[in-house]
Short mmCIF file of C-alpha atoms and ligand atoms in Angstrom, two decimals:
data_model
loop_
_atom_site.label_atom_id
_atom_site.label_comp_id
_atom_site.label_asym_id
_atom_site.label_seq_id
_atom_site.Cartn_x
_atom_site.Cartn_y
_atom_site.Cartn_z
CA SER Q 1 -36.73 40.85 -118.06
CA GLU Q 2 -39.44 39.06 -116.04
CA HIS Q 3 -41.37 42.32 -116.00
CA ALA Q 4 -40.71 42.99 -119.65
CA THR Q 5 -42.78 39.93 -120.53
CA SER Q 6 -45.33 39.49 -117.72
CA GLY Q 7 -47.52 42.31 -119.07
CA TRP Q 8 -48.07 43.93 -115.66
CA ASP Q 9 -48.22 47.34 -117.37
CA ARG Q 10 -51.26 46.44 -119.52
CA PRO Q 11 -54.78 46.50 -118.00
CA SER Q 12 -55.85 43.51 -120.14
CA MET Q 13 -52.99 41.30 -118.93
CA ARG Q 14 -53.47 42.48 -115.34
CA ARG Q 15 -57.09 41.31 -115.57
CA CYS Q 16 -55.89 37.95 -116.92
CA TRP Q 17 -53.61 37.51 -113.89
CA GLU Q 18 -56.59 38.31 -111.64
CA PHE Q 19 -58.66 35.70 -113.47
CA LEU Q 20 -55.93 33.13 -112.95
CA ASP Q 21 -56.02 33.74 -109.19
CA GLU Q 22 -59.81 33.64 -109.12
CA THR Q 23 -60.20 30.45 -111.14
CA SER Q 24 -57.33 28.28 -109.95
CA ARG Q 25 -56.10 27.63 -106.46
CA SER Q 26 -53.93 24.74 -107.55
CA PHE Q 27 -52.19 26.15 -110.62
CA SER Q 28 -51.85 29.91 -110.10
CA GLY Q 29 -48.81 29.64 -107.82
CA VAL Q 30 -46.77 27.34 -110.02
CA ILE Q 31 -47.73 29.22 -113.20
CA LYS Q 32 -46.55 32.55 -111.78
CA GLU Q 33 -43.19 31.00 -110.86
CA LEU Q 34 -42.43 30.04 -114.49
CA GLU Q 35 -39.51 31.95 -116.02
CA GLY Q 36 -39.52 34.58 -118.77
CA ASP Q 37 -42.36 34.42 -121.32
CA LEU Q 38 -43.63 31.11 -120.00
CA ALA Q 39 -45.60 32.47 -117.04
CA ARG Q 40 -47.75 34.70 -119.26
CA VAL Q 41 -48.04 32.08 -122.03
CA VAL Q 42 -49.16 29.30 -119.66
CA CYS Q 43 -51.49 31.71 -117.81
CA LEU Q 44 -53.26 32.41 -121.12
CA PHE Q 45 -53.26 28.72 -122.07
CA TYR Q 46 -54.86 28.00 -118.70
CA LEU Q 47 -57.58 30.66 -119.22
CA VAL Q 48 -58.39 29.35 -122.72
CA LEU Q 49 -58.91 25.83 -121.36
CA ARG Q 50 -60.76 27.14 -118.30
CA GLY Q 51 -63.15 28.98 -120.64
CA LEU Q 52 -63.64 25.88 -122.78
CA ASP Q 53 -64.18 23.67 -119.70
CA THR Q 54 -66.73 26.11 -118.28
CA ILE Q 55 -68.84 25.68 -121.41
CA GLU Q 56 -68.38 21.90 -121.34
CA ASP Q 57 -69.38 21.72 -117.66
CA ASP Q 58 -72.50 23.91 -117.94
CA MET Q 59 -75.40 21.46 -117.83
CA THR Q 60 -77.92 24.32 -118.21
CA LEU Q 61 -76.83 24.92 -121.84
CA SER Q 62 -78.76 22.80 -124.34
CA ASP Q 63 -76.84 20.48 -126.64
CA GLU Q 64 -77.96 22.57 -129.65
CA LYS Q 65 -76.43 25.66 -128.05
CA LYS Q 66 -73.31 23.91 -126.77
CA GLN Q 67 -72.23 21.98 -129.89
CA PRO Q 68 -71.45 24.92 -132.22
CA ILE Q 69 -69.71 26.91 -129.46
CA LEU Q 70 -67.54 23.97 -128.44
CA ARG Q 71 -66.63 23.08 -132.03
CA GLN Q 72 -65.71 26.70 -132.92
CA PHE Q 73 -64.06 27.61 -129.65
CA HIS Q 74 -60.48 27.72 -131.05
CA LYS Q 75 -61.63 30.42 -133.51
CA LEU Q 76 -63.98 32.30 -131.16
CA ALA Q 77 -61.24 32.49 -128.51
CA VAL Q 78 -59.04 34.67 -130.75
CA THR Q 79 -61.84 36.71 -132.35
CA PRO Q 80 -61.46 40.31 -131.11
CA GLY Q 81 -64.54 41.40 -129.18
CA TRP Q 82 -66.06 37.90 -128.80
CA THR Q 83 -67.62 37.20 -125.38
CA PHE Q 84 -69.97 34.53 -124.01
CA THR Q 85 -72.61 35.55 -121.49
CA GLU Q 86 -74.96 32.56 -121.65
CA CYS Q 87 -73.44 30.32 -119.02
CA GLY Q 88 -75.74 29.69 -116.06
CA PRO Q 89 -75.28 31.79 -112.89
CA ASN Q 90 -73.98 28.74 -111.02
CA GLU Q 91 -70.93 28.33 -113.30
CA LYS Q 92 -68.25 29.63 -110.95
CA ASP Q 93 -65.86 30.73 -113.71
CA ARG Q 94 -68.45 32.27 -116.08
CA GLN Q 95 -66.97 35.79 -115.64
CA VAL Q 96 -63.86 34.86 -117.67
CA LEU Q 97 -66.14 34.26 -120.66
CA VAL Q 98 -68.10 37.46 -119.97
CA GLU Q 99 -64.88 39.48 -120.10
CA TRP Q 100 -63.20 37.35 -122.79
CA THR Q 101 -62.06 40.47 -124.73
CA VAL Q 102 -59.09 40.81 -122.36
CA VAL Q 103 -58.08 37.19 -123.01
CA SER Q 104 -58.37 37.43 -126.81
CA GLU Q 105 -56.47 40.72 -126.79
CA GLU Q 106 -53.59 39.04 -124.99
CA LEU Q 107 -53.75 35.85 -127.06
CA ASN Q 108 -53.36 37.92 -130.23
CA ARG Q 109 -50.22 39.48 -128.78
CA LEU Q 110 -48.53 36.09 -128.34
CA ASP Q 111 -45.64 34.95 -130.49
CA PRO Q 112 -47.18 32.67 -133.18
CA ARG Q 113 -44.95 29.79 -132.12
CA TYR Q 114 -46.81 29.76 -128.78
CA LEU Q 115 -50.26 30.68 -130.06
CA ASP Q 116 -50.18 27.90 -132.68
CA ILE Q 117 -49.62 25.27 -129.96
CA ILE Q 118 -52.42 26.69 -127.79
CA ILE Q 119 -54.87 26.77 -130.72
CA ASP Q 120 -53.91 23.27 -131.90
CA ILE Q 121 -54.46 21.71 -128.45
CA THR Q 122 -57.69 23.66 -127.90
CA GLU Q 123 -59.12 22.42 -131.19
CA LYS Q 124 -58.31 18.80 -130.34
CA MET Q 125 -59.75 19.11 -126.81
CA GLN Q 126 -62.95 20.87 -127.87
CA THR Q 127 -63.68 18.14 -130.43
CA GLY Q 128 -63.30 15.41 -127.82
CA MET Q 129 -65.48 17.33 -125.36
CA ALA Q 130 -68.16 18.02 -127.99
CA ASP Q 131 -68.32 14.34 -129.00
CA TYR Q 132 -68.73 13.17 -125.38
CA ALA Q 133 -71.26 15.88 -124.52
CA HIS Q 134 -73.28 15.10 -127.63
CA ARG Q 135 -73.40 11.40 -126.86
CA ALA Q 136 -74.48 12.03 -123.25
CA ALA Q 137 -77.20 14.44 -124.37
CA THR Q 138 -78.66 12.49 -127.28
CA THR Q 139 -78.36 8.81 -126.32
CA ASP Q 140 -79.40 6.94 -123.21
CA LYS Q 141 -75.74 6.13 -122.71
CA LEU Q 142 -75.20 7.81 -119.36
CA TYR Q 143 -72.03 5.98 -118.41
CA VAL Q 144 -68.55 5.59 -119.75
CA GLU Q 145 -68.43 1.86 -120.52
CA THR Q 146 -64.87 0.70 -121.03
CA ILE Q 147 -61.49 1.60 -119.57
CA ASP Q 148 -60.39 2.46 -123.11
CA GLU Q 149 -63.17 5.07 -123.37
CA TYR Q 150 -62.23 6.40 -119.94
CA ASN Q 151 -58.59 6.72 -121.01
CA LEU Q 152 -59.62 8.46 -124.22
CA TYR Q 153 -61.77 11.02 -122.34
CA CYS Q 154 -58.86 11.70 -119.97
CA HIS Q 155 -56.58 12.09 -122.97
CA TYR Q 156 -58.86 14.77 -124.42
CA VAL Q 157 -59.37 16.84 -121.28
CA ALA Q 158 -55.98 16.42 -119.58
CA GLY Q 159 -53.47 14.34 -121.57
CA LEU Q 160 -53.65 17.01 -124.27
CA VAL Q 161 -52.88 19.69 -121.64
CA GLY Q 162 -49.74 17.71 -120.81
CA GLU Q 163 -48.85 17.58 -124.51
CA GLY Q 164 -49.52 21.32 -124.88
CA VAL Q 165 -47.41 22.50 -121.95
CA THR Q 166 -44.60 20.15 -122.99
CA ARG Q 167 -44.56 21.60 -126.49
CA LEU Q 168 -44.50 25.06 -124.88
CA TRP Q 169 -41.41 24.08 -122.83
CA SER Q 170 -39.68 23.04 -126.07
CA ALA Q 171 -40.84 26.10 -128.02
CA SER Q 172 -39.50 28.40 -125.30
CA GLY Q 173 -36.07 26.80 -125.53
CA LYS Q 174 -36.24 26.10 -121.78
CA GLU Q 175 -36.36 22.34 -122.35
CA ALA Q 176 -35.04 20.11 -125.15
CA ASP Q 177 -36.72 20.09 -128.56
CA TRP Q 178 -37.37 16.34 -128.41
CA LEU Q 179 -39.30 16.63 -125.12
CA GLY Q 180 -42.31 17.95 -127.04
CA ASP Q 181 -42.46 14.59 -128.85
CA GLN Q 182 -42.72 12.49 -125.66
CA LEU Q 183 -46.47 12.17 -126.03
CA GLU Q 184 -46.89 8.95 -124.02
CA LEU Q 185 -45.22 10.47 -120.99
CA SER Q 186 -46.91 13.89 -121.22
CA ASN Q 187 -50.27 12.13 -121.65
CA ALA Q 188 -49.63 10.08 -118.49
CA MET Q 189 -48.92 13.29 -116.54
CA GLY Q 190 -52.26 14.85 -117.44
CA THR Q 191 -54.20 11.59 -117.20
CA MET Q 192 -52.95 10.97 -113.67
CA LEU Q 193 -54.24 14.39 -112.55
CA GLN Q 194 -57.57 13.98 -114.29
CA LYS Q 195 -58.24 10.47 -112.96
CA THR Q 196 -57.40 11.58 -109.42
CA ASN Q 197 -59.82 14.50 -109.78
CA ILE Q 198 -62.52 12.16 -111.15
CA ILE Q 199 -62.12 9.80 -108.19
CA ARG Q 200 -62.13 12.50 -105.52
CA ASP Q 201 -65.07 14.42 -107.07
CA PHE Q 202 -67.24 11.28 -107.46
CA ARG Q 203 -70.09 12.46 -105.22
CA GLU Q 204 -70.16 16.04 -106.53
CA ASP Q 205 -70.08 14.88 -110.17
CA ALA Q 206 -72.74 12.19 -109.59
CA GLU Q 207 -75.09 14.75 -108.06
CA GLU Q 208 -74.77 16.79 -111.27
CA ARG Q 209 -75.46 13.55 -113.18
CA ARG Q 210 -71.94 13.48 -114.56
CA PHE Q 211 -70.53 9.96 -114.42
CA PHE Q 212 -66.92 9.38 -115.42
CA TRP Q 213 -66.14 6.09 -113.68
CA PRO Q 214 -66.15 3.32 -116.32
CA ARG Q 215 -68.59 0.45 -115.96
CA GLU Q 216 -65.77 -1.96 -116.80
CA ILE Q 217 -64.45 -1.15 -113.29
CA TRP Q 218 -67.56 -0.48 -111.16
CA GLY Q 219 -69.75 -3.18 -112.72
CA ARG Q 220 -67.41 -6.09 -111.85
CA GLU Q 221 -69.22 -8.98 -110.22
CA VAL Q 222 -66.25 -9.83 -107.98
CA TYR Q 223 -66.79 -6.69 -105.93
CA GLY Q 224 -70.29 -7.79 -104.99
CA LYS Q 225 -69.05 -11.30 -104.21
CA ALA Q 226 -66.21 -9.94 -102.07
CA ALA Q 227 -68.69 -7.73 -100.21
CA GLY Q 228 -70.55 -10.71 -98.79
CA GLY Q 229 -72.21 -12.14 -101.89
CA ARG Q 230 -74.11 -9.10 -103.09
CA PRO Q 231 -75.24 -8.48 -106.67
CA ALA Q 232 -73.06 -6.31 -108.91
CA ILE Q 233 -73.72 -2.56 -109.01
CA THR Q 234 -75.97 -1.61 -111.94
CA GLU Q 235 -76.22 2.18 -111.43
CA LEU Q 236 -73.37 4.35 -110.14
CA PRO Q 237 -75.34 6.22 -107.41
CA GLN Q 238 -75.78 2.82 -105.68
CA LEU Q 239 -72.20 3.31 -104.50
CA TYR Q 240 -73.31 5.85 -101.91
CA GLU Q 241 -76.43 4.02 -100.80
CA PRO Q 242 -76.32 2.62 -97.25
CA GLY Q 243 -75.50 -1.09 -97.23
CA ASN Q 244 -73.09 -0.87 -100.20
CA GLU Q 245 -70.14 0.56 -98.26
CA LYS Q 246 -67.87 -2.43 -98.65
CA GLN Q 247 -68.54 -2.84 -102.36
CA ALA Q 248 -68.02 0.91 -102.85
CA LEU Q 249 -64.58 0.64 -101.28
CA TRP Q 250 -63.57 -2.24 -103.59
CA VAL Q 251 -64.70 -0.20 -106.59
CA GLN Q 252 -62.81 2.82 -105.30
CA SER Q 253 -59.73 0.65 -104.87
CA GLY Q 254 -60.12 -0.55 -108.48
CA MET Q 255 -60.20 3.07 -109.65
CA ILE Q 256 -57.14 3.97 -107.57
CA VAL Q 257 -55.09 1.01 -108.83
CA ASP Q 258 -55.86 2.19 -112.35
CA VAL Q 259 -54.34 5.64 -111.62
CA LEU Q 260 -51.29 4.20 -109.89
CA CYS Q 261 -50.42 2.49 -113.19
CA HIS Q 262 -49.49 5.97 -114.56
CA ALA Q 263 -47.15 6.84 -111.68
CA CYS Q 264 -43.95 5.45 -113.19
CA ASP Q 265 -44.54 7.20 -116.53
CA SER Q 266 -44.98 10.46 -114.58
CA LEU Q 267 -41.70 9.88 -112.77
CA ASP Q 268 -40.02 9.13 -116.13
CA TYR Q 269 -41.35 12.44 -117.50
CA LEU Q 270 -40.18 14.45 -114.50
CA ARG Q 271 -36.68 12.99 -114.80
CA LEU Q 272 -36.37 14.50 -118.30
CA LEU Q 273 -36.87 18.10 -117.12
CA THR Q 274 -33.91 20.43 -116.59
CA LYS Q 275 -35.36 23.83 -115.55
CA GLN Q 276 -36.27 24.26 -111.88
CA SER Q 277 -39.41 26.35 -112.45
CA VAL Q 278 -40.71 23.94 -115.09
CA PHE Q 279 -39.99 21.03 -112.76
CA CYS Q 280 -41.98 22.60 -109.91
CA PHE Q 281 -44.91 23.36 -112.22
CA CYS Q 282 -45.04 19.73 -113.31
CA ALA Q 283 -44.13 17.94 -110.07
CA ILE Q 284 -46.24 19.75 -107.45
CA PRO Q 285 -49.63 18.78 -108.93
CA GLN Q 286 -48.42 15.15 -109.22
CA THR Q 287 -47.32 14.86 -105.58
CA MET Q 288 -50.63 16.51 -104.57
CA ALA Q 289 -52.39 13.84 -106.65
CA MET Q 290 -50.51 11.04 -104.86
CA ALA Q 291 -51.45 12.61 -101.51
CA THR Q 292 -55.08 12.82 -102.65
CA LEU Q 293 -55.10 9.17 -103.74
CA SER Q 294 -53.71 8.15 -100.38
CA LEU Q 295 -56.39 10.25 -98.62
CA CYS Q 296 -59.15 8.64 -100.70
CA PHE Q 297 -58.00 5.01 -100.51
CA MET Q 298 -60.27 2.93 -98.24
CA ASN Q 299 -61.90 6.17 -97.07
CA TYR Q 300 -65.69 5.91 -97.33
CA ASP Q 301 -66.08 9.64 -96.47
CA MET Q 302 -65.19 10.34 -100.11
CA PHE Q 303 -68.61 8.96 -101.10
CA LYS Q 304 -70.38 11.24 -98.63
CA ARG Q 305 -68.67 14.62 -98.96
CA ASN Q 306 -65.83 16.60 -100.55
CA ILE Q 307 -62.53 15.63 -99.00
CA LYS Q 308 -59.27 17.56 -99.52
CA ILE Q 309 -55.71 17.18 -98.29
CA ARG Q 310 -54.80 19.42 -95.37
CA LYS Q 311 -53.30 22.86 -96.01
CA ALA Q 312 -50.15 21.91 -94.07
CA GLU Q 313 -49.69 18.75 -96.13
CA ALA Q 314 -50.05 20.73 -99.37
CA ALA Q 315 -47.55 23.32 -98.13
CA SER Q 316 -45.06 20.63 -97.23
CA LEU Q 317 -45.42 19.00 -100.68
CA ILE Q 318 -44.79 22.36 -102.37
CA MET Q 319 -41.54 22.71 -100.41
CA LYS Q 320 -40.37 19.14 -100.97
CA SER Q 321 -41.19 18.66 -104.68
CA THR Q 322 -37.90 20.09 -105.90
CA ASN Q 323 -36.09 17.26 -107.75
CA PRO Q 324 -36.87 13.87 -109.34
CA ARG Q 325 -35.30 11.86 -106.52
CA ASP Q 326 -37.31 13.51 -103.74
CA VAL Q 327 -40.49 13.35 -105.80
CA ALA Q 328 -39.96 9.62 -106.34
CA PHE Q 329 -39.56 9.20 -102.56
CA ILE Q 330 -42.81 11.12 -102.00
CA PHE Q 331 -44.56 8.82 -104.50
CA ARG Q 332 -43.06 5.80 -102.73
CA ASP Q 333 -44.13 7.02 -99.28
CA TYR Q 334 -47.76 7.50 -100.37
CA SER Q 335 -47.68 4.21 -102.24
CA ARG Q 336 -46.54 2.49 -99.01
CA LEU Q 337 -49.33 4.18 -97.04
CA ILE Q 338 -51.84 2.93 -99.59
CA HIS Q 339 -50.46 -0.60 -99.59
CA ALA Q 340 -50.42 -0.70 -95.79
CA ARG Q 341 -54.14 0.08 -95.76
CA ALA Q 342 -55.00 -2.50 -98.44
CA SER Q 343 -56.80 -5.65 -97.42
CA PRO Q 344 -56.11 -9.13 -98.86
CA GLU Q 345 -59.90 -9.51 -99.24
CA ASP Q 346 -59.81 -6.68 -101.79
CA PRO Q 347 -60.17 -8.22 -105.27
CA ASN Q 348 -57.61 -5.63 -106.44
CA PHE Q 349 -55.03 -6.67 -103.87
CA ILE Q 350 -52.61 -8.40 -106.28
CA LYS Q 351 -52.84 -5.65 -108.92
CA LEU Q 352 -52.34 -3.05 -106.23
CA SER Q 353 -49.27 -4.85 -104.89
CA VAL Q 354 -47.80 -4.96 -108.40
CA ALA Q 355 -48.45 -1.24 -109.01
CA CYS Q 356 -46.92 -0.30 -105.65
CA GLY Q 357 -44.00 -2.65 -106.30
CA LYS Q 358 -43.25 -0.86 -109.57
CA ILE Q 359 -43.09 2.47 -107.75
CA GLU Q 360 -40.66 0.91 -105.21
CA GLN Q 361 -38.57 -0.42 -108.10
CA TRP Q 362 -38.47 2.95 -109.84
CA CYS Q 363 -36.70 4.54 -106.85
C1 PS7 G 1 -52.78 24.92 -118.95
C2 PS7 G 1 -51.88 24.68 -116.60
C3 PS7 G 1 -47.39 19.24 -116.48
C4 PS7 G 1 -46.88 17.65 -118.41
C5 PS7 G 1 -58.79 24.24 -117.16
C6 PS7 G 1 -51.98 20.63 -115.82
C7 PS7 G 1 -60.90 20.42 -116.15
C8 PS7 G 1 -57.05 17.97 -113.89
O1 PS7 G 1 -63.22 20.90 -113.29
O2 PS7 G 1 -59.84 22.60 -112.16
O3 PS7 G 1 -62.58 21.79 -111.03
O4 PS7 G 1 -63.00 19.34 -111.36
O5 PS7 G 1 -59.51 20.90 -110.38
C9 PS7 G 1 -54.09 23.83 -117.08
C10 PS7 G 1 -49.10 17.69 -117.43
C11 PS7 G 1 -58.07 22.17 -118.35
C12 PS7 G 1 -53.58 18.88 -116.59
C13 PS7 G 1 -58.70 19.45 -116.72
C14 PS7 G 1 -55.33 23.67 -117.84
C15 PS7 G 1 -50.17 18.18 -116.58
C16 PS7 G 1 -59.43 21.93 -118.88
C17 PS7 G 1 -54.68 19.44 -115.79
C18 PS7 G 1 -56.43 23.30 -116.90
C19 PS7 G 1 -51.28 18.75 -117.44
C20 PS7 G 1 -59.95 20.52 -118.61
C21 PS7 G 1 -57.74 21.03 -113.57
C22 PS7 G 1 -55.98 18.67 -116.03
O6 PS7 G 1 -58.63 20.40 -112.65
O7 PS7 G 1 -61.02 20.39 -112.36
C23 PS7 G 1 -52.97 24.45 -117.54
C24 PS7 G 1 -47.86 18.18 -117.43
C25 PS7 G 1 -57.79 23.20 -117.52
C26 PS7 G 1 -52.35 19.40 -116.60
C27 PS7 G 1 -59.82 20.09 -117.15
C28 PS7 G 1 -58.30 19.43 -115.36
C29 PS7 G 1 -57.42 20.32 -114.79
C30 PS7 G 1 -57.05 18.97 -114.99
P1 PS7 G 1 -62.54 20.63 -111.98
P2 PS7 G 1 -59.74 21.15 -111.83
MN1 MN G 2 -61.24 22.82 -109.43
MN1 MN G 3 -65.18 19.49 -117.68
MN1 MN G 4 -64.42 21.37 -114.80
MN1 MN G 5 -63.65 17.58 -110.95
MN1 MN G 6 -67.58 20.39 -111.46
#
């Protein structure tokens, strides 16, 4: 029955599986392990959001061009024959949009109870993306100012993915009906992944003039004071200028404490799951995120180059992330590594201790 629903016998669905492998190293494995319909449904959900994100990310498209495409994307995505060839040659996933006919063909084959969820989430995400892109393009407001704004952006681009997949678990009958209504917890799951990605990719994003770190965190005067009486940071790229290393690490620590505050909600979510394949899909990216946070914490290399967890560490996390108890222990182990590397001079030290203490308590 796996093969009855995976679509391996249709060229269009085979191309979609190829696109999944080409566009996602982190999700393709766990998506393919999902049972029954869910593997194909989540693969298509992934490709829809990958297509939308590729348009959002393309800084070579003008705002005039981008706005209508973003705001109509939920309709364009299911329009037979629609394709998008105008992404710049540097957009690594542009080919999905060029060959979108295979994706729309498969979307239109989906059971409406799945397609409706995918379309609903896409419409909400595209609106959030369009609003942020428009503001960045038309005002001199380059930075996200407050933590509230930062949380709202993460809700749009990742918390909604958590909501969407959770509603898909319920719709498939593989998890309880009421799980789809646990929006706080599903939002925390996505937000934790997005914030970790935003921290790790700081240098890469800054070089593309994309700034996600909120001023409410990086602009704090205490970080300058704690770095030997220096003035507060006024522009984000100052964080990788020589001489600001110490201050950069306190800011980084402030960003990491903020993510750790979502860890217990993620553990609460994972405890509600009952199907093994759904559990692995949800848990593996979260333990990878904890490993990434531990790699980044107090590591100035992150400001200089792309850093990634080792292949062997990733492989070990895939094998060990099998049940809520073991996942909580993995969270606790990384949280202890982080705390052990924290310095009492760090203005975030107390907050960090509290966040780590809550993870200890959860276990
Ligand atoms: C539908 C599986 C499991 C309850 C394309 C999975 C970019 C971090 O741009 O590609 O390369 O820096 O490394 C994924 C919650 C979303 C949130 C979001 C859709 C978890 C478009 C993933 C993935 C919910 C917006 C990938 C959020 O990062 O980023 C499906 C539960 C896409 C999940 C983006 C980021 C995902 C992300 P980049 P990545
Ligand atoms: Mn990526
Ligand atoms: Mn994006
Ligand atoms: Mn992206
Ligand atoms: Mn990124
Ligand atoms: Mn990027």
